[in-house]
Short mmCIF file of C-alpha atoms in Angstrom, two decimals:
data_model
loop_
_atom_site.label_atom_id
_atom_site.label_comp_id
_atom_site.label_asym_id
_atom_site.label_seq_id
_atom_site.Cartn_x
_atom_site.Cartn_y
_atom_site.Cartn_z
CA MET V 1 19.45 9.24 -51.20
CA ALA V 2 19.39 7.11 -48.03
CA PHE V 3 20.05 8.86 -44.74
CA ARG V 4 23.39 7.71 -43.37
CA ALA V 5 23.34 8.69 -39.72
CA ASP V 6 27.00 7.90 -39.06
CA GLU V 7 28.17 9.99 -41.99
CA ALA V 8 25.87 12.87 -41.09
CA ALA V 9 27.05 12.80 -37.49
CA ALA V 10 30.74 12.65 -38.41
CA GLU V 11 30.44 15.54 -40.86
CA ARG V 12 28.69 17.82 -38.39
CA LEU V 13 30.99 16.86 -35.54
CA ALA V 14 34.05 17.84 -37.55
CA ARG V 15 32.44 21.10 -38.65
CA THR V 16 31.35 21.99 -35.12
CA LYS V 17 34.74 21.18 -33.63
CA SER V 18 36.51 23.31 -36.22
CA PHE V 19 34.21 26.23 -35.40
CA LEU V 20 34.58 26.01 -31.63
CA ILE V 21 38.30 25.22 -31.55
CA PRO V 22 40.15 27.47 -34.02
CA ARG V 23 43.58 26.42 -35.17
CA ALA V 24 44.85 29.83 -34.07
CA PHE V 25 44.33 28.93 -30.40
CA PRO V 26 47.56 28.50 -28.41
CA ALA V 27 48.48 24.85 -27.86
CA ALA V 28 47.46 24.79 -24.19
CA LEU V 29 44.07 26.40 -24.85
CA ARG V 30 43.43 24.07 -27.75
CA ALA V 31 44.30 20.98 -25.72
CA ARG V 32 41.91 21.97 -22.93
CA ALA V 33 39.19 22.90 -25.42
CA GLU V 34 39.45 19.48 -27.05
CA GLU V 35 39.06 17.78 -23.66
CA VAL V 36 35.92 19.77 -22.85
CA PHE V 37 34.56 19.30 -26.37
CA ASP V 38 34.81 15.51 -26.02
CA GLU V 39 32.99 15.73 -22.66
CA VAL V 40 30.18 17.76 -24.22
CA VAL V 41 29.75 15.21 -27.01
CA GLU V 42 29.70 12.37 -24.50
CA GLN V 43 27.04 14.12 -22.42
CA CYS V 44 24.93 15.74 -25.14
CA GLY V 45 25.24 13.46 -28.15
CA PRO V 46 26.03 14.19 -31.78
CA ALA V 47 26.36 17.64 -33.33
CA VAL V 48 23.18 18.68 -35.17
CA ASP V 49 21.83 21.55 -37.26
CA GLY V 50 18.47 21.97 -35.52
CA TYR V 51 16.04 20.33 -33.10
CA PRO V 52 12.63 18.73 -33.49
CA SER V 53 10.04 21.42 -32.78
CA TRP V 54 8.88 19.45 -29.72
CA HIS V 55 12.37 19.14 -28.17
CA PRO V 56 12.57 20.76 -24.71
CA LEU V 57 15.36 23.10 -25.84
CA VAL V 58 13.06 24.79 -28.38
CA SER V 59 9.50 23.87 -27.42
CA GLY V 60 9.02 26.85 -25.12
CA HIS V 61 7.53 28.80 -28.02
CA HIS V 62 3.89 28.51 -29.08
CA GLY V 63 3.47 30.73 -32.10
CA ARG V 64 2.09 30.31 -35.56
CA HIS V 65 5.29 28.80 -36.93
CA PRO V 66 7.47 26.12 -35.29
CA HIS V 67 11.07 26.88 -34.40
CA THR V 68 13.92 24.40 -34.49
CA THR V 69 16.79 26.49 -33.11
CA PRO V 70 16.96 28.27 -29.74
CA GLY V 71 16.67 32.05 -29.56
CA ARG V 72 14.61 34.93 -28.23
CA HIS V 73 11.36 33.32 -29.42
CA GLN V 74 11.73 30.79 -26.56
CA GLY V 75 13.16 33.27 -24.05
CA TYR V 76 16.91 32.80 -24.43
CA VAL V 77 18.93 36.00 -24.07
CA GLY V 78 22.53 36.62 -25.05
CA LEU V 79 23.15 33.64 -27.34
CA ASP V 80 26.07 34.19 -29.71
CA HIS V 81 28.29 31.97 -31.84
CA THR V 82 26.12 28.95 -30.99
CA ARG V 83 26.51 25.34 -32.02
CA TYR V 84 24.03 22.56 -31.36
CA PHE V 85 24.18 18.99 -30.07
CA ALA V 86 21.30 16.55 -29.76
CA HIS V 87 20.69 17.28 -26.08
CA GLY V 88 22.44 20.56 -25.45
CA PHE V 89 24.09 23.48 -27.14
CA VAL V 90 27.18 25.60 -26.64
CA THR V 91 26.96 29.36 -27.02
CA CYS V 92 29.94 31.70 -26.83
CA PRO V 93 29.01 35.27 -25.90
CA TYR V 94 31.58 37.93 -25.15
CA GLY V 95 31.62 38.79 -21.46
CA ASP V 96 30.74 36.48 -18.58
CA GLY V 97 27.64 34.90 -20.16
CA GLN V 98 25.50 35.51 -17.09
CA THR V 99 22.59 36.81 -19.16
CA VAL V 100 22.43 33.44 -20.90
CA ILE V 101 22.46 31.56 -17.60
CA ASP V 102 19.78 33.82 -16.12
CA SER V 103 17.51 33.44 -19.15
CA VAL V 104 17.85 29.65 -19.09
CA GLN V 105 16.92 29.57 -15.40
CA GLU V 106 13.84 31.66 -16.15
CA LEU V 107 12.88 29.48 -19.10
CA ALA V 108 13.36 26.27 -17.13
CA ARG V 109 10.84 27.45 -14.50
CA LYS V 110 8.16 27.81 -17.17
CA LEU V 111 8.65 24.54 -19.04
CA ASP V 112 6.55 21.47 -18.33
CA VAL V 113 8.63 18.78 -20.00
CA PRO V 114 10.12 15.42 -18.98
CA ALA V 115 13.60 16.92 -18.73
CA SER V 116 15.69 19.41 -16.76
CA ILE V 117 17.18 22.39 -18.58
CA TYR V 118 20.14 24.20 -17.07
CA ALA V 119 23.16 26.27 -18.09
CA GLU V 120 26.74 26.40 -16.87
CA ALA V 121 29.96 28.12 -17.87
CA LEU V 122 32.55 25.75 -19.28
CA ASP V 123 36.11 25.64 -18.00
CA CYS V 124 37.75 26.28 -21.36
CA LYS V 125 37.80 28.66 -24.28
CA PHE V 126 35.72 28.10 -27.41
CA TYR V 127 35.45 30.16 -30.60
CA ASN V 128 37.49 33.14 -29.35
CA GLU V 129 39.65 33.81 -26.30
CA GLY V 130 37.41 36.75 -25.38
CA THR V 131 34.23 34.70 -25.05
CA THR V 132 32.81 32.66 -22.18
CA PRO V 133 31.45 29.32 -23.43
CA ILE V 134 28.11 28.39 -21.87
CA LEU V 135 26.66 24.89 -22.09
CA VAL V 136 22.87 24.70 -22.07
CA ARG V 137 21.98 21.11 -21.38
CA CYS V 138 18.83 19.00 -21.53
CA ASP V 139 18.83 16.09 -19.06
CA TRP V 140 15.92 13.78 -19.81
CA THR V 141 13.81 12.15 -17.11
CA TYR V 142 13.65 9.00 -19.24
CA ASP V 143 16.62 6.96 -20.41
CA LEU V 144 17.73 7.59 -23.98
CA GLU V 145 18.22 4.80 -26.48
CA GLY V 146 21.44 3.93 -28.30
CA ASN V 147 23.29 6.77 -30.02
CA HIS V 148 21.47 9.28 -27.79
CA THR V 149 18.15 8.81 -29.63
CA ILE V 150 14.88 9.70 -27.88
CA PRO V 151 12.61 6.72 -27.12
CA LYS V 152 9.23 6.31 -28.75
CA ARG V 153 7.28 6.61 -25.49
CA VAL V 154 8.71 10.13 -25.08
CA ALA V 155 8.96 11.42 -28.65
CA VAL V 156 5.42 10.52 -29.72
CA PRO V 157 3.50 12.18 -26.86
CA MET V 158 5.80 15.23 -26.86
CA MET V 159 5.16 15.75 -30.56
CA MET V 160 1.42 15.39 -30.02
CA GLU V 161 1.38 17.74 -27.00
CA ASN V 162 3.30 20.35 -28.96
CA GLU V 163 0.98 20.14 -31.97
CA LEU V 164 -2.35 19.82 -30.18
CA PRO V 165 -2.75 23.56 -29.32
CA ASN V 166 -2.46 24.41 -33.02
CA TRP V 167 -6.02 23.21 -33.66
CA ARG V 168 -7.28 26.58 -32.39
CA ARG V 169 -5.67 28.60 -35.19
CA ALA V 170 -5.12 26.02 -37.93
CA GLU V 171 -7.05 26.37 -41.18
CA VAL V 172 -5.68 23.31 -42.96
CA ALA V 173 -3.87 20.10 -42.03
CA GLU V 174 -0.28 19.99 -43.21
CA THR V 175 1.03 16.67 -44.55
CA TRP V 176 3.62 14.55 -42.79
CA GLU V 177 6.04 15.31 -45.63
CA THR V 178 5.72 19.03 -44.94
CA MET V 179 6.06 18.66 -41.17
CA ARG V 180 8.74 15.95 -41.17
CA PRO V 181 11.70 18.38 -41.01
CA TYR V 182 10.13 19.99 -37.93
CA PHE V 183 9.28 16.70 -36.23
CA LEU V 184 12.51 14.80 -36.91
CA GLY V 185 15.10 17.55 -36.48
CA SER V 186 18.09 18.18 -38.69
CA PRO V 187 19.85 16.36 -40.21
CA HIS V 188 17.19 13.80 -41.05
CA GLY V 189 16.19 11.30 -43.68
CA SER V 190 12.76 10.17 -44.80
CA ARG V 191 12.33 7.79 -41.86
CA SER V 192 14.82 8.70 -39.13
CA SER V 193 17.23 11.32 -37.83
CA LEU V 194 19.97 11.80 -35.26
CA PHE V 195 17.16 12.30 -32.71
CA VAL V 196 14.86 9.34 -33.38
CA THR V 197 15.15 5.86 -34.85
CA GLN V 198 13.12 4.59 -37.79
CA ASP V 199 10.75 2.76 -35.46
CA THR V 200 10.09 5.93 -33.47
CA ALA V 201 9.70 8.09 -36.57
CA MET V 202 7.12 5.68 -38.01
CA ALA V 203 5.17 5.76 -34.73
CA MET V 204 5.25 9.56 -34.85
CA LYS V 205 3.98 9.49 -38.43
CA LYS V 206 1.05 7.26 -37.47
CA ALA V 207 0.18 9.47 -34.50
CA TYR V 208 0.28 12.61 -36.62
CA ALA V 209 -1.86 10.95 -39.27
CA ALA V 210 -4.46 10.13 -36.62
CA MET V 211 -4.52 13.79 -35.59
CA THR V 212 -4.90 15.12 -39.14
CA ASP V 213 -7.40 12.42 -40.14
CA SER V 214 -9.62 13.47 -37.25
CA GLY V 215 -10.15 16.81 -38.93
CA MET V 216 -8.95 18.77 -35.91
CA PHE V 217 -6.67 20.99 -38.05
CA GLY V 218 -9.11 21.40 -40.92
CA PRO V 219 -9.08 19.85 -44.40
CA PRO V 220 -5.83 18.48 -45.87
CA TYR V 221 -3.70 21.18 -47.49
CA ASP V 222 -3.64 20.75 -51.26
CA ARG V 223 -0.50 22.34 -52.72
CA ASP V 224 -1.53 21.74 -56.37
#
């Protein structure tokens, strides 16, 4: 089935909005929450299920397996009731959320990426009246393309930089088909996602093929 970006984005936006703004909220709280929600979408792009493994919001982890959602494996502390957008995420811990903000500041000091990562408390209520919504945002050094997609000149080298260290522990070279969900983010199709266009995805595929064809990760993995 062809990947329909508009449909995928609309479905996840509705689902995310329903989660963050319960119908049980009083009218005034709900109205303010909807205003802030629209601002988050304008700033951070479409709602998503997970990030490319090279995305600055999740790339601070260098373990055996790639991660596509933020958590303790990158250094975040205190995340709770979290929903993701292409270039930021909203987490709703009970309390003042300061542990989240502190952990993001610590993480940001360690990252060497073409973006700034920061966290701030939002002036509204999301998920539950007892929580403090925190927005963790990724502001790119380079301009994004239409629909908040990441340009080829950024996505390709970031993918390669993130994968290059794996040559030290790799035993086999995984195929593009196996790695595509990690490289394109979720939701995605066979040739694009809400993070990258078809042209960018094809450039990433060619770059990854050059890496695996070099033999740096070992022989191709045969799943038969």
